[in-house]
Structures are given as C-alpha cells and as structure tokens.
CSV table of C-alpha atoms and ligand atoms in Angstrom, one decimal:
chain,number,residue,atom,x,y,z
A,1,MET,CA,-13.6,5.2,2.5
A,2,ASP,CA,-16.6,5.1,0.2
A,3,SER,CA,-18.4,7.8,2.2
A,4,PRO,CA,-19.3,11.0,0.3
A,5,GLU,CA,-17.8,13.1,3.1
A,6,LEU,CA,-14.6,14.9,2.4
A,7,HIS,CA,-11.4,13.3,3.6
A,8,GLY,CA,-7.7,13.8,3.2
A,9,LEU,CA,-6.7,17.2,1.9
A,10,ALA,CA,-10.2,18.1,0.7
A,11,ALA,CA,-11.4,18.0,4.4
A,12,THR,CA,-8.9,20.7,5.3
A,13,GLY,CA,-10.4,23.2,2.8
A,14,TYR,CA,-7.5,22.8,0.4
A,15,ARG,CA,-8.6,23.4,-3.2
A,16,PRO,CA,-6.4,22.0,-6.0
A,17,GLU,CA,-4.8,24.3,-8.5
A,18,ARG,CA,-4.9,21.6,-11.2
A,19,ALA,CA,-8.0,19.4,-11.8
A,20,ASP,CA,-5.9,16.2,-11.3
A,21,TRP,CA,-4.5,17.5,-8.0
A,22,THR,CA,-0.9,17.2,-9.1
A,23,VAL,CA,1.7,19.7,-8.1
A,24,ASP,CA,5.4,20.2,-9.0
A,25,GLN,CA,7.6,18.1,-6.8
A,26,GLY,CA,9.6,21.2,-6.0
A,27,TRP,CA,12.7,19.1,-5.5
A,28,ALA,CA,15.0,22.2,-5.1
A,29,ARG,CA,12.9,23.3,-2.1
A,30,TYR,CA,13.8,20.3,0.1
A,31,THR,CA,16.0,21.4,3.0
A,32,ALA,CA,19.1,19.7,4.3
A,33,GLN,CA,17.1,18.6,7.3
A,34,GLU,CA,14.5,16.9,5.0
A,35,HIS,CA,17.1,15.1,3.1
A,36,ALA,CA,18.6,13.9,6.4
A,37,THR,CA,15.2,12.6,7.5
A,38,TRP,CA,15.0,10.6,4.2
A,39,ARG,CA,18.5,9.2,4.9
A,40,THR,CA,17.6,8.1,8.4
A,41,LEU,CA,14.5,6.3,7.1
A,42,TYR,CA,16.3,4.8,4.1
A,43,GLU,CA,19.2,3.5,6.1
A,44,ARG,CA,17.0,2.0,8.8
A,45,GLN,CA,14.7,0.2,6.3
A,46,SER,CA,17.4,-1.0,3.8
A,47,ARG,CA,19.2,-2.7,6.7
A,48,LEU,CA,16.1,-4.3,8.0
A,49,LEU,CA,14.7,-5.5,4.6
A,50,HIS,CA,17.6,-7.8,3.8
A,51,GLY,CA,15.9,-11.3,3.8
A,52,ARG,CA,12.5,-9.7,4.5
A,53,ALA,CA,11.5,-7.8,1.3
A,54,CYS,CA,10.6,-9.8,-1.8
A,55,ALA,CA,13.1,-10.1,-4.6
A,56,ALA,CA,11.0,-7.8,-6.9
A,57,PHE,CA,11.2,-5.0,-4.4
A,58,VAL,CA,15.0,-5.3,-3.9
A,59,GLN,CA,15.6,-5.5,-7.7
A,60,GLY,CA,13.4,-2.5,-8.3
A,61,LEU,CA,15.1,-0.4,-5.6
A,62,GLN,CA,18.5,-1.3,-7.0
A,63,ALA,CA,17.5,-0.4,-10.6
A,64,LEU,CA,16.0,3.0,-9.7
A,65,PRO,CA,17.8,6.2,-8.8
A,66,ILE,CA,16.8,5.9,-5.2
A,67,SER,CA,19.6,6.2,-2.6
A,68,ALA,CA,20.3,7.2,1.0
A,69,GLN,CA,21.8,10.5,-0.2
A,70,GLN,CA,18.7,12.5,-0.9
A,71,ILE,CA,15.0,12.5,-1.5
A,72,PRO,CA,14.6,11.1,-5.0
A,73,ASP,CA,13.9,13.4,-8.0
A,74,PHE,CA,10.7,12.2,-9.6
A,75,ASP,CA,11.8,13.2,-13.1
A,76,GLN,CA,14.9,11.0,-12.7
A,77,LEU,CA,12.7,8.1,-11.3
A,78,ASN,CA,10.4,8.4,-14.3
A,79,GLU,CA,13.1,7.9,-16.9
A,80,VAL,CA,13.8,4.5,-15.5
A,81,LEU,CA,10.3,3.5,-14.4
A,82,HIS,CA,8.6,4.5,-17.6
A,83,ALA,CA,11.0,2.7,-19.7
A,84,ARG,CA,10.4,-0.5,-17.7
A,85,THR,CA,6.7,-0.7,-17.1
A,86,ARG,CA,5.3,2.6,-18.5
A,87,TRP,CA,4.4,3.9,-15.0
A,88,GLN,CA,5.2,7.4,-13.8
A,89,VAL,CA,5.3,9.0,-10.4
A,90,VAL,CA,3.4,12.3,-10.1
A,91,ALA,CA,3.6,14.6,-7.1
A,92,VAL,CA,0.5,15.4,-5.0
A,93,PRO,CA,0.3,17.4,-1.8
A,94,GLY,CA,-1.3,14.6,0.3
A,95,LEU,CA,-4.4,12.3,0.3
A,96,VAL,CA,-6.4,13.1,-2.8
A,97,PRO,CA,-10.1,12.2,-3.4
A,98,ASP,CA,-10.7,8.6,-4.3
A,99,GLU,CA,-11.8,9.2,-7.9
A,100,VAL,CA,-8.8,11.4,-8.5
A,101,PHE,CA,-6.5,8.6,-7.1
A,102,PHE,CA,-8.2,5.9,-9.2
A,103,GLU,CA,-8.0,8.0,-12.3
A,104,HIS,CA,-4.3,8.4,-11.9
A,105,LEU,CA,-3.7,4.7,-11.3
A,106,ALA,CA,-5.9,3.7,-14.2
A,107,HIS,CA,-3.5,5.8,-16.4
A,108,ARG,CA,-0.4,4.3,-14.8
A,109,ARG,CA,0.5,7.4,-12.8
A,110,PHE,CA,1.3,6.8,-9.1
A,111,PRO,CA,0.4,9.8,-7.0
A,112,ALA,CA,3.2,10.4,-4.4
A,113,GLY,CA,3.2,12.9,-1.6
A,114,ASN,CA,5.9,15.4,-2.1
A,115,PHE,CA,6.4,16.2,1.6
A,116,ILE,CA,8.4,14.3,4.1
A,117,ARG,CA,7.5,13.5,7.8
A,118,THR,CA,9.1,15.6,10.5
A,119,PRO,CA,11.8,14.1,12.7
A,120,GLN,CA,9.1,13.8,15.5
A,121,GLN,CA,7.0,11.5,13.2
A,122,LEU,CA,9.7,9.0,12.1
A,123,ASP,CA,7.7,6.0,13.2
A,124,TYR,CA,4.1,7.0,12.5
A,125,LEU,CA,2.1,9.4,10.4
A,126,GLN,CA,-1.4,9.3,9.0
A,127,GLU,CA,-0.9,10.7,5.5
A,128,PRO,CA,1.3,9.0,2.9
A,129,ASP,CA,4.5,11.0,2.6
A,130,VAL,CA,7.3,10.8,0.0
A,131,PHE,CA,9.1,8.0,2.0
A,132,HIS,CA,6.0,5.8,2.2
A,133,ASP,CA,5.1,6.5,-1.5
A,134,VAL,CA,8.5,6.4,-3.1
A,135,PHE,CA,10.4,3.9,-1.0
A,136,GLY,CA,7.4,1.7,-0.3
A,137,HIS,CA,5.4,1.7,-3.5
A,138,VAL,CA,7.6,2.7,-6.4
A,139,PRO,CA,10.3,-0.1,-6.5
A,140,ILE,CA,7.7,-2.8,-7.0
A,141,LEU,CA,6.0,-0.8,-9.8
A,142,MET,CA,9.1,-2.1,-11.8
A,143,ASN,CA,7.5,-5.5,-11.6
A,144,PRO,CA,5.2,-6.2,-14.6
A,145,ALA,CA,2.6,-8.1,-12.5
A,146,MET,CA,2.3,-5.3,-9.9
A,147,ALA,CA,2.3,-2.7,-12.7
A,148,ASP,CA,-0.7,-4.3,-14.4
A,149,TYR,CA,-2.4,-5.0,-11.1
A,150,ILE,CA,-2.4,-1.5,-9.8
A,151,GLN,CA,-3.6,-0.1,-13.1
A,152,ALA,CA,-6.5,-2.6,-12.9
A,153,TYR,CA,-7.2,-1.5,-9.3
A,154,GLY,CA,-7.6,2.1,-10.5
A,155,GLU,CA,-10.1,1.0,-13.2
A,156,GLY,CA,-11.8,-1.3,-10.7
A,157,GLY,CA,-12.0,1.5,-8.1
A,158,LEU,CA,-14.0,3.7,-10.5
A,159,LYS,CA,-16.4,0.9,-11.2
A,160,ALA,CA,-16.7,-0.1,-7.5
A,161,GLN,CA,-17.5,3.5,-6.6
A,162,ARG,CA,-20.4,3.4,-9.1
A,163,LEU,CA,-21.7,0.1,-7.8
A,164,GLY,CA,-21.4,1.0,-4.2
A,165,PHE,CA,-18.7,-1.5,-3.3
A,166,LEU,CA,-15.7,0.7,-2.8
A,167,ALA,CA,-15.2,-0.1,0.9
A,168,GLN,CA,-15.0,-3.8,-0.1
A,169,LEU,CA,-12.6,-3.3,-3.0
A,170,ALA,CA,-10.4,-1.1,-0.9
A,171,ARG,CA,-9.8,-4.1,1.4
A,172,VAL,CA,-8.3,-6.0,-1.5
A,173,TYR,CA,-5.9,-3.1,-2.1
A,174,TRP,CA,-5.1,-2.9,1.6
A,175,TYR,CA,-4.3,-6.6,2.1
A,176,THR,CA,-2.2,-6.7,-1.1
A,177,VAL,CA,-0.6,-3.4,-2.2
A,178,GLU,CA,-0.3,-2.1,1.3
A,179,PHE,CA,0.1,-5.1,3.7
A,180,GLY,CA,0.7,-8.1,1.4
A,181,LEU,CA,3.1,-11.0,2.1
A,182,VAL,CA,4.3,-13.4,-0.6
A,183,GLN,CA,5.9,-16.9,-0.6
A,184,GLU,CA,9.4,-17.0,-2.0
A,185,ASP,CA,11.4,-20.2,-2.0
A,186,GLY,CA,9.3,-21.6,0.9
A,187,GLN,CA,9.8,-18.4,2.9
A,188,LEU,CA,7.5,-15.5,3.7
A,189,ARG,CA,8.6,-12.2,2.2
A,190,ILE,CA,7.1,-8.7,2.3
A,191,TYR,CA,5.7,-6.9,-0.8
A,192,GLY,CA,3.2,-4.5,0.8
A,193,ALA,CA,4.3,-0.8,0.9
A,194,GLY,CA,2.7,-0.1,4.3
A,195,ILE,CA,4.9,-2.8,5.8
A,196,LEU,CA,8.1,-2.0,3.7
A,197,SER,CA,8.0,1.6,4.8
A,198,SER,CA,7.4,0.7,8.5
A,199,ASN,CA,10.3,-0.1,10.8
A,200,THR,CA,8.2,-1.9,13.3
A,201,GLU,CA,5.7,-3.7,11.1
A,202,SER,CA,8.4,-5.1,8.8
A,203,VAL,CA,9.5,-7.2,11.9
A,204,PHE,CA,6.0,-7.8,13.3
A,205,SER,CA,4.5,-9.0,10.0
A,206,LEU,CA,7.0,-11.8,9.5
A,207,ASP,CA,8.4,-12.7,13.0
A,208,ASP,CA,5.7,-12.0,15.6
A,209,ALA,CA,3.6,-15.0,16.8
A,210,SER,CA,0.5,-12.8,17.2
A,211,PRO,CA,-1.0,-12.3,13.7
A,212,HIS,CA,-2.6,-15.0,11.5
A,213,ARG,CA,-1.0,-15.6,8.1
A,214,ILE,CA,-3.5,-17.0,5.6
A,215,ALA,CA,-3.4,-17.9,1.9
A,216,PHE,CA,-4.9,-15.0,-0.1
A,217,ASP,CA,-8.4,-15.5,-1.3
A,218,VAL,CA,-10.2,-12.6,-3.0
A,219,ALA,CA,-13.8,-13.4,-1.9
A,220,ARG,CA,-12.6,-13.8,1.7
A,221,VAL,CA,-10.6,-10.5,1.6
A,222,LEU,CA,-13.5,-8.5,0.2
A,223,ARG,CA,-15.4,-9.3,3.4
A,224,THR,CA,-12.5,-8.7,5.9
A,225,ARG,CA,-12.3,-5.4,7.8
A,226,TYR,CA,-8.9,-4.0,8.5
A,227,ARG,CA,-7.0,-1.9,11.0
A,228,ILE,CA,-5.8,1.5,9.9
A,229,ASP,CA,-4.2,2.6,13.1
A,230,ASP,CA,-2.1,-0.4,14.2
A,231,PHE,CA,-0.4,-3.6,13.0
A,232,GLN,CA,-2.7,-6.0,11.1
A,233,GLU,CA,-4.2,-8.9,12.9
A,234,THR,CA,-4.1,-11.0,9.7
A,235,TYR,CA,-1.8,-11.0,6.8
A,236,PHE,CA,-2.8,-12.6,3.5
A,237,VAL,CA,-0.1,-14.4,1.6
A,238,LEU,CA,0.2,-14.8,-2.2
A,239,ARG,CA,1.7,-17.9,-3.7
A,240,ASP,CA,3.8,-15.6,-6.0
A,241,LEU,CA,3.5,-12.1,-7.4
A,242,ASP,CA,2.1,-13.5,-10.6
A,243,GLN,CA,-1.1,-14.2,-8.7
A,244,LEU,CA,-1.7,-10.4,-8.9
A,245,LEU,CA,-2.1,-10.9,-12.7
A,246,GLU,CA,-5.0,-13.3,-12.1
A,247,LEU,CA,-6.4,-10.7,-9.7
A,248,ALA,CA,-6.0,-7.9,-12.3
A,249,ARG,CA,-8.1,-9.9,-14.8
A,250,ILE,CA,-11.0,-10.8,-12.4
A,251,ASP,CA,-14.5,-9.3,-13.1
A,252,PHE,CA,-15.5,-8.2,-9.6
A,253,THR,CA,-19.2,-7.7,-10.5
A,254,PRO,CA,-20.3,-11.2,-9.7
A,255,LEU,CA,-18.3,-11.2,-6.5
A,256,TYR,CA,-20.0,-8.0,-5.4
A,257,ARG,CA,-23.4,-9.5,-6.1
A,258,ARG,CA,-22.5,-12.5,-3.9
A,259,LEU,CA,-21.5,-10.1,-1.1
A,260,GLN,CA,-25.0,-8.7,-0.8
A,261,GLY,CA,-26.4,-9.3,2.7
A,262,GLN,CA,-23.3,-11.2,3.9
A,263,PRO,CA,-21.7,-10.1,7.1
A,264,ASP,CA,-18.2,-8.7,7.3
A,265,TYR,CA,-15.4,-10.6,9.0
A,266,GLU,CA,-13.4,-9.0,11.8
A,267,PRO,CA,-9.6,-8.5,11.3
A,268,GLY,CA,-8.7,-11.4,13.6
A,269,ASP,CA,-11.3,-14.0,12.5
A,270,LEU,CA,-10.3,-17.4,11.3
A,271,LEU,CA,-12.7,-19.4,9.1
A,272,PRO,CA,-12.9,-23.2,8.6
A,273,THR,CA,-12.4,-22.5,4.9
A,274,ASP,CA,-9.1,-20.6,5.4
A,275,THR,CA,-5.8,-22.1,4.3
A,276,VAL,CA,-4.0,-21.2,7.4
A,277,LEU,CA,-0.2,-20.9,7.0
A,278,GLN,CA,0.4,-19.7,10.5
A,279,ARG,CA,-2.3,-19.5,13.2
A,280,GLY,CA,-1.6,-16.4,15.3
A,281,SER,CA,-1.8,-16.3,19.1
A,282,GLY,CA,-3.7,-12.9,18.9
A,283,ARG,CA,-1.7,-11.8,21.9
A,284,TYR,CA,-0.6,-8.4,20.6
A,285,HIS,CA,-4.1,-7.1,19.8
A,286,ARG,CA,-5.7,-8.8,22.9
A,287,GLU,CA,-3.6,-6.3,24.9
A,288,ARG,CA,-4.8,-3.3,22.9
A,289,PRO,CA,-8.2,-1.5,22.5
A,290,PRO,CA,-10.1,-2.8,19.5
A,291,LEU,CA,-10.5,-0.5,16.5
A,292,SER,CA,-11.1,-1.5,12.9
A,293,ALA,CA,-12.4,0.1,9.6
B,301,HBI,N1,-4.5,9.6,-2.2
B,301,HBI,N2,-2.3,10.5,-2.4
B,301,HBI,C1,-3.1,9.4,-2.1
B,301,HBI,N3,-2.6,8.2,-1.8
B,301,HBI,C2,-3.4,7.2,-1.5
B,301,HBI,O1,-2.9,6.1,-1.2
B,301,HBI,C3,-4.8,7.4,-1.5
B,301,HBI,C4,-5.3,8.6,-1.9
B,301,HBI,N4,-6.6,8.8,-1.9
B,301,HBI,C5,-7.6,7.8,-1.7
B,301,HBI,C6,-7.0,6.5,-1.3
B,301,HBI,N5,-5.7,6.3,-1.2
B,301,HBI,C7,-7.8,5.3,-0.8
B,301,HBI,O2,-8.8,5.8,0.0
B,301,HBI,C8,-8.4,4.5,-2.0
B,301,HBI,O3,-7.5,3.4,-2.3
B,301,HBI,C9,-9.7,3.9,-1.6
B,302,FE,FE1,0.3,3.5,0.3
C-alpha cells in the first residue's frame, strides 16, 4: 500500500485525462441492467441493515437521494451532502494513486467509482464500485464527526507518505472507515463501509462467534495487519462516533516514532492490554488458508 509500484488503475496502463483522475459520472450511460444490479444490491442490504447499521448511516441514507430505483446521480447527491457537511462525491474510474486519493479527501471530495459490478460479481469484487462507494461510504459522510475524520485522514495520508508510515496509517482507515463497529445503546452496530456494502460480512461481523471484538485503540491498530481478501479476524469497536473527532485531532508523528522497531501484530492476535468486548473462537479463519497484508 505504501509501495512505489503502481497499483489500481495505474497498473493497467490507464492514464488519466485530468490530473486529479476525475471523470464525468456519465449517469445517462448506465443501462437498465446496471440499474437493476444496483436495485438488487440496495434491496438486499437495506433489508439486512435494520438493527445492524449505526443510526448515523440510516439517517444519512434517508436524507440523501439514494433509493432502490436507480444508481444515484452524483450531482443530486452533492446538493444535499454539500449543504450538510461540505463534502462532495466525485467520479473516478477505479482505484486511483494514493496521493490523488488523499488530496481529494483532504479537500472533502470523496472519489467514487462510477462503474457497477456485473451480476456475476454480486458478492465480491476487488475494486470499489459505485455500490461500495455510494451506498457504503456516502451516507455516513452526512455525519459531522465522520466528515471531519475522513478529511483529516486525507491530510494525514499525505504526511504519512512523506514519513514512510503509510502502511501503518492505512490500518487505521481500514479498521475504522472500512471495517469499524460502534457501540450504540449497549449494542454493537456497523459503521464501516466495507461491511455495510457486504451481504455476508454484515452478518459475520456482528453475529459470528469467530472474530474478536476489541475496544478501538489507535496505537494498537497502527501495528495490526489486516485481511484484504476475506472477513476480518478482529473488529475494533468505537465507544461512539464522536471518538472519530479525537482521532481526527491526533498528531500521529510521535506515534510513528514509537512504532520504530516494534513488530506488527497478526490480524487474530489478542494482547493482555486489549479491552476485549468479545473474545472470538477463531474458528472461521482456522479453517481457511492464512493471508494478510
Ligand atoms: N482509490 N478510488 C479509490 N478508492 C479508494 O478507497 C482508494 C483509492 N486509492 C488508494 C486507496 N484507496 C488506499 O490504498 C489508501 O487509503 C491507502
Ligand atoms: Fe471503501
């Protein structure tokens, strides 16, 4: 992730037309089949997320022009989103280089893939498509704490890149923005977009006995590797979404300094210093080949 090698679209030889890698969403070009794929995914997830997604996500989804009918029009989303938290959605053709991604976030622009997965990829695809990005990420950008936090992550990403700690900072994004859980009225709820846009992980992350569920601790997460190709072995749980505001204000430089020479933790490790909310059985991953990033 912090490697200088090309990844994402750049690795395919794609060269952007604009320096910031944005493209027109091209809403009028979506086919009936593509809108139908959106509908299938939308209906499946909205049924499942009752009592699972955090309140901020549900409220954001209701307030935005996002429905089962069709793939949302980014211009229409932006009217509501910008008025609320000064964020905007911009269309990109796929995974953009890290510094381009961070530059957008630092300016409160969320890069969203404009394409949608094929009917053969309903349950899994590598690249973030419009369903993951818009259904998973955008509703929670209506929440002021998340809005400030993701902007701070963009600024922090540029700095981490310069300091050589991007791989470590990316773990914080992964275990919050993508795969985070949060306490709400004594219950666990989902706020991570990677979970919210996944049919199977929205059940596994909350209900399965296998993964650990641990109170979020930034110094601990900076050292924790993660799985990119399967369910997480550990989910980190926020006390509430306002904890993201504290995280947005942290100066990571002293934390990076303390990381020097310290070993990483594996995705399934439990430490004596962890505040364990639920100790996982580890059963799911014991029965799979190990792979982590
Ligand atoms: N590009 N479009 C897009 N979406 C992402 O989530 C994304 C990206 N480029 C880089 C990236 N994420 C991550 O590798 C960084 O958070 C480290
Ligand atoms: Fe994402």
